[in-house]
Short mmCIF file of C-alpha atoms and ligand atoms in Angstrom, two decimals:
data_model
loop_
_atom_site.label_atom_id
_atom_site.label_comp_id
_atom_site.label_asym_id
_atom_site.label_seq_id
_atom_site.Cartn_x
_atom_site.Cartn_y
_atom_site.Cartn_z
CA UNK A 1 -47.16 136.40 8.32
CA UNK A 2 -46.24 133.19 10.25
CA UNK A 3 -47.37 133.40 13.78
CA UNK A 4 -46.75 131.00 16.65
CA UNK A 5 -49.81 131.37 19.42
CA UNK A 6 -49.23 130.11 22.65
CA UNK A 7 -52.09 129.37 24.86
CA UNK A 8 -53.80 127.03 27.75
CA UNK A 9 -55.61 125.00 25.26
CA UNK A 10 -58.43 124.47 28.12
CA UNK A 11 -62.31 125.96 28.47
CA UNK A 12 -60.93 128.82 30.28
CA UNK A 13 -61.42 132.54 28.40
CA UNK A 14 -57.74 132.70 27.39
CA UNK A 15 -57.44 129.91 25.23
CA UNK A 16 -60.93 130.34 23.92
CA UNK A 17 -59.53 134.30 22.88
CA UNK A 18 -56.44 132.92 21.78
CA UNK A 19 -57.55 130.20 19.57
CA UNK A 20 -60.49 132.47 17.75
CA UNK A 21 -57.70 134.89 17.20
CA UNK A 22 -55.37 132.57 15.55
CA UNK A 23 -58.18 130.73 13.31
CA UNK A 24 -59.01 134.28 12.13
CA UNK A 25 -55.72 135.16 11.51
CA UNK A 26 -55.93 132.05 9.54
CA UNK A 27 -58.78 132.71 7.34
CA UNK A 28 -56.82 136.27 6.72
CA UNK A 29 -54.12 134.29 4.73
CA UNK A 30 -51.56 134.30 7.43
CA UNK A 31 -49.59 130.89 8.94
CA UNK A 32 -50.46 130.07 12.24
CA UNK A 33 -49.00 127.70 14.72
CA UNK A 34 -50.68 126.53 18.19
CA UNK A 35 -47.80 125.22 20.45
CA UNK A 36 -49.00 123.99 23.80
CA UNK A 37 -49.65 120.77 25.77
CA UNK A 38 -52.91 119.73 23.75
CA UNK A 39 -54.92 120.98 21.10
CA UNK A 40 -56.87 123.84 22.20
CA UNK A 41 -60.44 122.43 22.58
CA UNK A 42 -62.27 125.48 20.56
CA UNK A 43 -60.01 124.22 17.41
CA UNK A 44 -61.63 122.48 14.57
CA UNK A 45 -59.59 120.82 11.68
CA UNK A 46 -56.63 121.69 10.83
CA UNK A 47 -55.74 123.13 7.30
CA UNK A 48 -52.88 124.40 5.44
CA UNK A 49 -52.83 127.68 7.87
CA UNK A 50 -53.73 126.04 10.99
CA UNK A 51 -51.29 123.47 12.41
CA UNK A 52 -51.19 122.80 15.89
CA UNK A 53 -47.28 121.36 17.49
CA UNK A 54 -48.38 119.32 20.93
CA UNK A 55 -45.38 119.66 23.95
CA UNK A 56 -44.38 117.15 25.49
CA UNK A 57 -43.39 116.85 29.08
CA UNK A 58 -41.46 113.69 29.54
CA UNK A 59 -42.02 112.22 33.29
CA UNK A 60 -39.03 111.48 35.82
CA UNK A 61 -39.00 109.88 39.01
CA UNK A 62 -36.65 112.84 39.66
CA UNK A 63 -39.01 115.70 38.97
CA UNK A 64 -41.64 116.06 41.61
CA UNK A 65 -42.68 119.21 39.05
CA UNK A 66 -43.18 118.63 35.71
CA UNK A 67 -40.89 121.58 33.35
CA UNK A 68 -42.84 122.35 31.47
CA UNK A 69 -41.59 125.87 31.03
CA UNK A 70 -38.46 124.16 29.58
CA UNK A 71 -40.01 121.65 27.73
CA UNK A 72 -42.21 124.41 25.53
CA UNK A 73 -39.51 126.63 25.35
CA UNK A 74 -37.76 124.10 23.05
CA UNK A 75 -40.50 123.21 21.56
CA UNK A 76 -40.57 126.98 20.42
CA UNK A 77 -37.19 127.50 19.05
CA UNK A 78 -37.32 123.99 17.33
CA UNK A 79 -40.72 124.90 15.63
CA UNK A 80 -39.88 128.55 14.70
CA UNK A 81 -36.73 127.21 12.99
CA UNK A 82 -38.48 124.52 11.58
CA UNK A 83 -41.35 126.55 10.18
CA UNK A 84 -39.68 129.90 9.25
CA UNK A 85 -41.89 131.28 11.99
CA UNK A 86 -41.86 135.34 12.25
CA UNK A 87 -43.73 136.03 14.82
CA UNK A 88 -44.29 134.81 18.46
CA UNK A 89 -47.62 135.55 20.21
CA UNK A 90 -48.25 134.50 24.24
CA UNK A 91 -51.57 134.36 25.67
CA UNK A 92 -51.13 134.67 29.79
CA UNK A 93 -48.14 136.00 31.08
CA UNK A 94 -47.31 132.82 33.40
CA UNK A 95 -45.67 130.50 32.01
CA UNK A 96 -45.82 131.55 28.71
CA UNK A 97 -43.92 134.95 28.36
CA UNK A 98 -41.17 133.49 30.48
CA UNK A 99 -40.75 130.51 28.12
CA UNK A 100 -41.29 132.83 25.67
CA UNK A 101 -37.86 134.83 26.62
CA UNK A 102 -36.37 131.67 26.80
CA UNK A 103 -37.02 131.05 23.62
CA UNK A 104 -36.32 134.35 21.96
CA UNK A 105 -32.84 134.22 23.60
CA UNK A 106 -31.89 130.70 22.37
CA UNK A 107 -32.93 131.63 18.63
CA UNK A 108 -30.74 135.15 19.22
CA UNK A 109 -27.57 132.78 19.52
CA UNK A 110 -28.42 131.98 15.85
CA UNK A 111 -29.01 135.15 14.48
CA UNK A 112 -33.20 134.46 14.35
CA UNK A 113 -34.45 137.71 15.65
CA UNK A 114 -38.53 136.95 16.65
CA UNK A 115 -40.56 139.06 18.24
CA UNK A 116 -42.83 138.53 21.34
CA UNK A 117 -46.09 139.40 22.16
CA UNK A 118 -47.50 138.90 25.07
CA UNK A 119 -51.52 139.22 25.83
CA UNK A 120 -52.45 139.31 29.61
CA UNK A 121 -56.27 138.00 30.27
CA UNK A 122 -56.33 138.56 33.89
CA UNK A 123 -55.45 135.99 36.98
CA UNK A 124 -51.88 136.08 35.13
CA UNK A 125 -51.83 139.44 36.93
CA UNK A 126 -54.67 139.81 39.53
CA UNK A 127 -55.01 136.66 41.33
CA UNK A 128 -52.07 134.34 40.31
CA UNK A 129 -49.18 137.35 38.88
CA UNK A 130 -48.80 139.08 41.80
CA UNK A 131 -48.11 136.56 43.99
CA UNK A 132 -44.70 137.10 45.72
CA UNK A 133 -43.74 133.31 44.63
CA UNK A 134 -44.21 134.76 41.24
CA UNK A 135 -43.91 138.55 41.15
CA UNK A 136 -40.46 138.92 40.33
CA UNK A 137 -40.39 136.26 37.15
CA UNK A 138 -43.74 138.01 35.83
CA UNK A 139 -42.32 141.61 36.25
CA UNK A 140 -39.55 140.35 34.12
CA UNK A 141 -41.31 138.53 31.35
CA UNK A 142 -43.76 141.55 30.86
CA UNK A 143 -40.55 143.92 30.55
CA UNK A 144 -39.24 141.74 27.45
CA UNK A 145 -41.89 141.08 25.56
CA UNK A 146 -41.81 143.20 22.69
CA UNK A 147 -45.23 144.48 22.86
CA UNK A 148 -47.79 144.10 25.55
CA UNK A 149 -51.56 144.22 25.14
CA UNK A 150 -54.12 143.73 27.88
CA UNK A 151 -57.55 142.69 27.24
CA UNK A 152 -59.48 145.50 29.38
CA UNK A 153 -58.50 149.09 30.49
CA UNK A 154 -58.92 147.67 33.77
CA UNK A 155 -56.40 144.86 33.44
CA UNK A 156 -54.01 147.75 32.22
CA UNK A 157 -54.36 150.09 34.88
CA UNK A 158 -53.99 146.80 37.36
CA UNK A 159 -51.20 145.93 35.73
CA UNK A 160 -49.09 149.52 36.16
CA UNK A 161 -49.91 149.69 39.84
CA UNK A 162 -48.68 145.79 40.79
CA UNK A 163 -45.64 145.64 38.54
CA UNK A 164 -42.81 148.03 37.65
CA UNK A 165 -43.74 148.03 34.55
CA UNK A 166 -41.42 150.01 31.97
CA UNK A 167 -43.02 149.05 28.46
CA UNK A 168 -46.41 150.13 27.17
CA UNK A 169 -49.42 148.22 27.31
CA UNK A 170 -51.91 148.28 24.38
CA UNK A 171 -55.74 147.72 25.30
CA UNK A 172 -57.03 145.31 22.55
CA UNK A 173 -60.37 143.86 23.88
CA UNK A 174 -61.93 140.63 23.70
CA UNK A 175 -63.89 140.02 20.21
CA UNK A 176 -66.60 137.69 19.27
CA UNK A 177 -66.73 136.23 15.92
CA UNK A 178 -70.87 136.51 15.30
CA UNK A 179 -70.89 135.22 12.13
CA UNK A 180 -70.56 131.84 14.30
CA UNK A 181 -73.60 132.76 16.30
CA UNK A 182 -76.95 131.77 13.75
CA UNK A 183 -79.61 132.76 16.69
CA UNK A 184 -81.70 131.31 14.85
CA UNK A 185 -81.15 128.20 15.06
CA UNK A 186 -84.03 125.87 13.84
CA UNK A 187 -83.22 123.59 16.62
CA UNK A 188 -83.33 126.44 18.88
CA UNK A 189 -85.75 124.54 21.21
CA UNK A 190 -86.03 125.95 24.50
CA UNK A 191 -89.01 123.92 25.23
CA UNK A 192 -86.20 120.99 25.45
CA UNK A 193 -85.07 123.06 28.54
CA UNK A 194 -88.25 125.04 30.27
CA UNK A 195 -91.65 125.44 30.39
CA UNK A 196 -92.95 128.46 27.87
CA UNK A 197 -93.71 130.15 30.95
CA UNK A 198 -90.23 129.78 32.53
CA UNK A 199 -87.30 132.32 31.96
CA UNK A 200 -84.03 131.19 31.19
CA UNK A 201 -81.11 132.21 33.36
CA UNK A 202 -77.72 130.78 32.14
CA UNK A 203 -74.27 131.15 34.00
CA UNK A 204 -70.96 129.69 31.97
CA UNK A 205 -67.81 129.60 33.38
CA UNK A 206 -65.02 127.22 34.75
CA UNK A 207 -66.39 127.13 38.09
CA UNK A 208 -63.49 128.63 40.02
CA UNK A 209 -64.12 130.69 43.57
CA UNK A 210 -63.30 133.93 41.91
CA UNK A 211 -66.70 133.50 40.20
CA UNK A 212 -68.29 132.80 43.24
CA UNK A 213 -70.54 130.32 42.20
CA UNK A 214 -72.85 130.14 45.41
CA UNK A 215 -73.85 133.66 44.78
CA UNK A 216 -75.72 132.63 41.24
CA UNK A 217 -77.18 129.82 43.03
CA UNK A 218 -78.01 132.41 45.36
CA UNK A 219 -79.77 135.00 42.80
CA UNK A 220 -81.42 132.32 40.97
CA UNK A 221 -83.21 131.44 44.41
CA UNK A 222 -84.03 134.58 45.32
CA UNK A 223 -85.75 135.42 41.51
CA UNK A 224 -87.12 131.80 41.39
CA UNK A 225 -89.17 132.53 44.44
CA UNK A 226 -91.01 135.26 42.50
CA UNK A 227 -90.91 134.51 38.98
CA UNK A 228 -91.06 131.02 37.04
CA UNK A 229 -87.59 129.99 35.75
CA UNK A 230 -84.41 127.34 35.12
CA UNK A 231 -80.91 127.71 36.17
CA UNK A 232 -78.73 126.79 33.49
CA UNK A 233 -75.13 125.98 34.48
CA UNK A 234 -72.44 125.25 32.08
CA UNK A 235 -68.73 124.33 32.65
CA UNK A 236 -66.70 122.41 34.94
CA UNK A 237 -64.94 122.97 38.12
CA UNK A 238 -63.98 123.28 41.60
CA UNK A 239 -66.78 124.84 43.00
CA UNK A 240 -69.73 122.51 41.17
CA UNK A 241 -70.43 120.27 43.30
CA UNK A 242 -70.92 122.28 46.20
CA UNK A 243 -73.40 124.25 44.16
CA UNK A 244 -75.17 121.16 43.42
CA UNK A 245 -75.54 120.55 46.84
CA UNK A 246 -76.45 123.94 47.47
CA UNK A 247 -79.25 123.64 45.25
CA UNK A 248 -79.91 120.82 46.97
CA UNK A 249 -79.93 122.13 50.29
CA UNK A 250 -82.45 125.01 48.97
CA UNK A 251 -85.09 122.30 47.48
CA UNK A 252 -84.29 123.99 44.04
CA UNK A 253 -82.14 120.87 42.37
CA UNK A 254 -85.25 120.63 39.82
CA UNK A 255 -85.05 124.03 38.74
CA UNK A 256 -81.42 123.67 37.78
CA UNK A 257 -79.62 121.85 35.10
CA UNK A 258 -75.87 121.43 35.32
CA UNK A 259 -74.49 120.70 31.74
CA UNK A 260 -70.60 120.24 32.45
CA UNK A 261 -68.03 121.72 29.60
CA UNK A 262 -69.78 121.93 26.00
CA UNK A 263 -68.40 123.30 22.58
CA UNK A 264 -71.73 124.93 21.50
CA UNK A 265 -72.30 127.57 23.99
CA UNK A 266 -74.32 129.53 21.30
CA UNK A 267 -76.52 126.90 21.48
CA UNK A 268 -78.01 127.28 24.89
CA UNK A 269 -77.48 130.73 24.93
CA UNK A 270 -80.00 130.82 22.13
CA UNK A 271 -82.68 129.96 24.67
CA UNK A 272 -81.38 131.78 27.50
CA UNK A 273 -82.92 135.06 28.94
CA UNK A 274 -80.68 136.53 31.45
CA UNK A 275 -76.52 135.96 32.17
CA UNK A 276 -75.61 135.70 35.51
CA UNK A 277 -71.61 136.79 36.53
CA UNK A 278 -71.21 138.13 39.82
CA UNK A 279 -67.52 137.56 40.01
CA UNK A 280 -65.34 138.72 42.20
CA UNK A 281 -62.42 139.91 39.72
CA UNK A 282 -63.29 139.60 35.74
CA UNK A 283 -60.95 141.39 33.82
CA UNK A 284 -63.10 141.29 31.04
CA UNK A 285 -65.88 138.74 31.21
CA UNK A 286 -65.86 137.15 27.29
CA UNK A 287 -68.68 134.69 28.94
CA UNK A 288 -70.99 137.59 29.07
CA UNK A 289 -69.88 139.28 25.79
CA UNK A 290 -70.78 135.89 24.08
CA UNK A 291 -73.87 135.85 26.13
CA UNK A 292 -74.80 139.74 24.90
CA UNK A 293 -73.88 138.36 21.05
CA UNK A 294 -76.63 136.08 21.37
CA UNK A 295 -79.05 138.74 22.60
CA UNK A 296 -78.87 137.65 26.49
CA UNK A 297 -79.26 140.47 28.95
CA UNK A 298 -76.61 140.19 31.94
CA UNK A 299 -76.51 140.87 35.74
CA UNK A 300 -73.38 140.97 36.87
CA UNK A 301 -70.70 142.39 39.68
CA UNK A 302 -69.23 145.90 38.84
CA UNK A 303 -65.71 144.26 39.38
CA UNK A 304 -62.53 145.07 36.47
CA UNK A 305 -63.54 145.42 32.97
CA UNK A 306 -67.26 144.12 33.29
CA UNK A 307 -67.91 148.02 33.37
CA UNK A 308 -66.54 148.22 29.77
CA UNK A 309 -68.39 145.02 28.43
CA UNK A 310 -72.00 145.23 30.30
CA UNK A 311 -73.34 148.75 30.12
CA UNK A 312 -75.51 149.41 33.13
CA UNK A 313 -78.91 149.97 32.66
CA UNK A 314 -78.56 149.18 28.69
CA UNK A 315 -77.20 145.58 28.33
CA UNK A 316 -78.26 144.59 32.40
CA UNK A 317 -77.20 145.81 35.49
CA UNK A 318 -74.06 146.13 37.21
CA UNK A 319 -73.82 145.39 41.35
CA UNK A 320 -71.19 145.53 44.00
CA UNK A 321 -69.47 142.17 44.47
CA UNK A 322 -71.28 139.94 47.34
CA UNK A 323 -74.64 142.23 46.80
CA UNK A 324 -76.94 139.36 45.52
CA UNK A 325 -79.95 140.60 46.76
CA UNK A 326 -79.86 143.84 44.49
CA UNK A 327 -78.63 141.40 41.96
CA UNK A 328 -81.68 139.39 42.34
CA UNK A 329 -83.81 142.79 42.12
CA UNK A 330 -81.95 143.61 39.35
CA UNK A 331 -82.33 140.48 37.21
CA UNK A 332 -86.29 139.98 38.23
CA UNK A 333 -86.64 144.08 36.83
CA UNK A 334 -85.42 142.37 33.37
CA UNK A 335 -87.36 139.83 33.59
CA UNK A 336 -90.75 140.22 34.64
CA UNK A 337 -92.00 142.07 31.81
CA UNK A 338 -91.57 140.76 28.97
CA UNK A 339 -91.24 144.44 26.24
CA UNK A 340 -88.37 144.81 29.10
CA UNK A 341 -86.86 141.61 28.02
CA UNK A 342 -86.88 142.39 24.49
CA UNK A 343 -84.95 145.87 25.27
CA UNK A 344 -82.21 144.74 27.17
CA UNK A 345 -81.97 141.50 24.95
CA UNK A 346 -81.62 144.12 22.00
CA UNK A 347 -79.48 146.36 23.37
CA UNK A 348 -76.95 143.65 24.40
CA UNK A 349 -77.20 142.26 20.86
CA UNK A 350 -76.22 145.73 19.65
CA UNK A 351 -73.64 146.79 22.01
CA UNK A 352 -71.85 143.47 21.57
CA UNK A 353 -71.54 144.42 17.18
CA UNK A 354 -69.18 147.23 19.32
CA UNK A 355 -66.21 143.73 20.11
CA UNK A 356 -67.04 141.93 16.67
CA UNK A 357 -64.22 140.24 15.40
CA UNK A 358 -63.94 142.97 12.20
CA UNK A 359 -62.85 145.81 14.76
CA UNK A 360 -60.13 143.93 16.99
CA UNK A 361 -58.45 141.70 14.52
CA UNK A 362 -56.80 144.50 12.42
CA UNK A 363 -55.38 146.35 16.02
CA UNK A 364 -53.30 142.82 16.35
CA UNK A 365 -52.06 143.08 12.76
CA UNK A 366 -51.07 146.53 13.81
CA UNK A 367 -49.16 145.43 16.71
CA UNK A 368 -47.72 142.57 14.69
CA UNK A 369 -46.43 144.78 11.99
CA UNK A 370 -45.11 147.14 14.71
CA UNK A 371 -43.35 144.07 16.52
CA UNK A 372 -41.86 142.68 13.40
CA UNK A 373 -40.30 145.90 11.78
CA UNK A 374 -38.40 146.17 15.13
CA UNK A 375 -37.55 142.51 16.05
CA UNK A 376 -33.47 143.95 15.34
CA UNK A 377 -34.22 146.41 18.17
CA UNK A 378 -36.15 144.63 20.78
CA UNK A 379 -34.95 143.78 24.19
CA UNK A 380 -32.98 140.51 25.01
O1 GMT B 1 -61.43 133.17 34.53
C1 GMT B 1 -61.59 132.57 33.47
O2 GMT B 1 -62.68 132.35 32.99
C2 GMT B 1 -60.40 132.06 32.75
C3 GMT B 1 -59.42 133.13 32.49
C4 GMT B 1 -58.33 132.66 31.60
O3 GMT B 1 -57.33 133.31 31.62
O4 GMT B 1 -58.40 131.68 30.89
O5 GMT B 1 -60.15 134.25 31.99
C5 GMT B 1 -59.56 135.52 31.99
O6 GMT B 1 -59.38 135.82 30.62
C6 GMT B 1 -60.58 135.98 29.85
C7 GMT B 1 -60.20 136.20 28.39
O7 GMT B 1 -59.43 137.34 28.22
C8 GMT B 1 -61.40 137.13 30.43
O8 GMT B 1 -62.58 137.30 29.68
C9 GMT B 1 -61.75 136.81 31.89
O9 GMT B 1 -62.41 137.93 32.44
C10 GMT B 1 -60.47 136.54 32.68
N1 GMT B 1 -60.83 136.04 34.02
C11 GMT B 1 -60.61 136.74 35.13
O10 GMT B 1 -60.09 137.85 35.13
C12 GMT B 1 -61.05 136.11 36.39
#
């Protein structure tokens, strides 16, 4: 099939889901095309399956907002004409099922009849979706896309109660793809990083409030104080360099490495011990699925669809959000004894095989084939 993926092509989970989809989708035979404002940063080369179409925004001194909206939506019907393209799927609902619609529309005018998708990760509907600036557009764009999929249980359920929602939504969950992860990695050298006495505790994310960054800061002080150990902290975002002064503040800036953005996560998650995520919404938490794929235990809040990713008591524990003291208990339990360790590290190793890549790909080919055998049907 030929299958246009639209994404954010940034760090964020999203565009990390949407881009692993579409390069296995790739190595399954089918035609894939990226469309979005750069190429997605988990994408290697590109091949005879993988081609990536950059949209432009042209400036004006007219526009004090970029539209963008507009700008992809052309981009869309142009490429999908160009490319014989069957198949449209959206990753986040804002802006990309509205230019989506946009899109589908146009190409109707021509007698090109192409299904959409749309996949909703999260802050398209909890944090930045519902917002009354917003609601009514989002509502809308969920409504016509031909199928909708959600990536937790959680996400669905949050979904149905904010918008009047009249289609379906499918739960298709994150994957991970662990033929990527070696975990054994000869230059797995974790003395590069701590002492052989030190634990490893490892937080990844984009470093937005919602993952309330001063509360791993927090937990790594409180476990620190009992227990020898390194913060790890990878990404980039607002809220770093407050927590680097934070650190600062609590005489711990020696115990705590701040990496910035990096492409081989796997990499230091091969040396890590524990996964911190006490967010305050997750609607799924892929950061801690790729840490349990590497055999890292994780602490986290009990918030959205961590519940159906981090099983408490088997994979870590799960706390209320804002509760970082049992979150510290919680996390020194793991790790100060070291058969412990081993257990949870194994059990997140084998709960994660549950989200490998074999088990969700084909339930997007199902939805695909679904979508496409009813593109004469679908709403416009
Ligand atoms: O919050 C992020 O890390 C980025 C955000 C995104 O949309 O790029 O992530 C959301 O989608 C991920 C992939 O489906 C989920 O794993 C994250 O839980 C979700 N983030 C939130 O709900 C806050």
């Amino acid at each position: 099939m030929k299958i246009a993926i639209v994404c954010y092509p940034t760090f964020g989970g999203s565009g990390v889901v949407a881009t692993e989809l579409g390069i296995a989708l790739a190595e399954r035979g089918h035609e894939v095309h990226f469309i979005t404002y750069q190429q997605p940063v988990r994408l290697g080369l590109l091949n005879n399956n993988i081609h990536f179409h950059e949209v432009h925004v042209p400036k004006y001194p007219l526009f004090q907002y970029q539209p963008y909206e507009l700008a992809l939506s052309s981009k869309l019907v142009d490429t999908i004409k160009q490319y014989g393209i069957e198949l449209l799927h959206v990753h986040y609902a804002i802006p990309h099922a509205y230019a989506g619609y946009m899109a589908k529309k146009m190409l109707k005018e021509e007698d090109i009849y192409i299904p959409m998708i749309t996949t909703l990760h999260g802050t398209d509907i909890t944090l930045v979706g519902k917002h009354p600036f917003y609601k009514t557009a989002v509502t809308f764009s969920i409504n016509k896309s031909d199928v909708v999929t959600s990536v937790s249980e959680d996400l669905k359920q949050k979904t149905l109660a904010i918008f009047d929602v009249e289609s379906d939504i499918e739960v298709i969950p994150n994957f991970i793809d662990s033929s990527k992860y070696h975990n054994g990695f000869t230059d797995c050298q974790r003395s590069l990083m701590a002492k052989d006495d030190e634990k490893i505790i490892t937080h990844i994310s984009n470093f937005r409030e919602v993952k309330r960054i001063p509360d791993v800061v927090d937990i790594f002080y409180r476990v620190q104080q009992k227990l020898p150990a390194k913060l790890i902290m990878v990404g980039e975002g607002p809220a770093k360099e407050k927590a680097e002064r934070q650190c600062e503040r609590l005489g711990i800036e020696d115990k705590v490495l701040f990496l910035g953005n990096s492409n081989e996560i796997d990499r230091i998650l091969c040396f890590s011990d524990l996964f911190l995520l006490p967010s305050e919404t997750e609607s799924f938490g892929l950061a801690a699925l790729e840490a349990m794929a590497n055999k890292v235990a994780v602490v986290s809040s009990n918030t959205g669809g961590i519940p159906e990713v981090n099983e408490h008591g088997v994979t870590g524990f799960l706390s209320d959000v804002g509760n970082v003291e049992e979150m510290a208990k919680n996390a020194l339990y793991i790790l100060e004894d070291d058969a412990r360790l081993e257990e949870f590290k194994e059990n997140a190793f084998k709960v994660s095989k549950k989200f490998q890549i074999q088990n969700i790909l084909p339930l997007y080919e199902e939805v695909y084939e679904k979508a496409y055998k009813s593109r004469y049907r679908n709403s416009y």
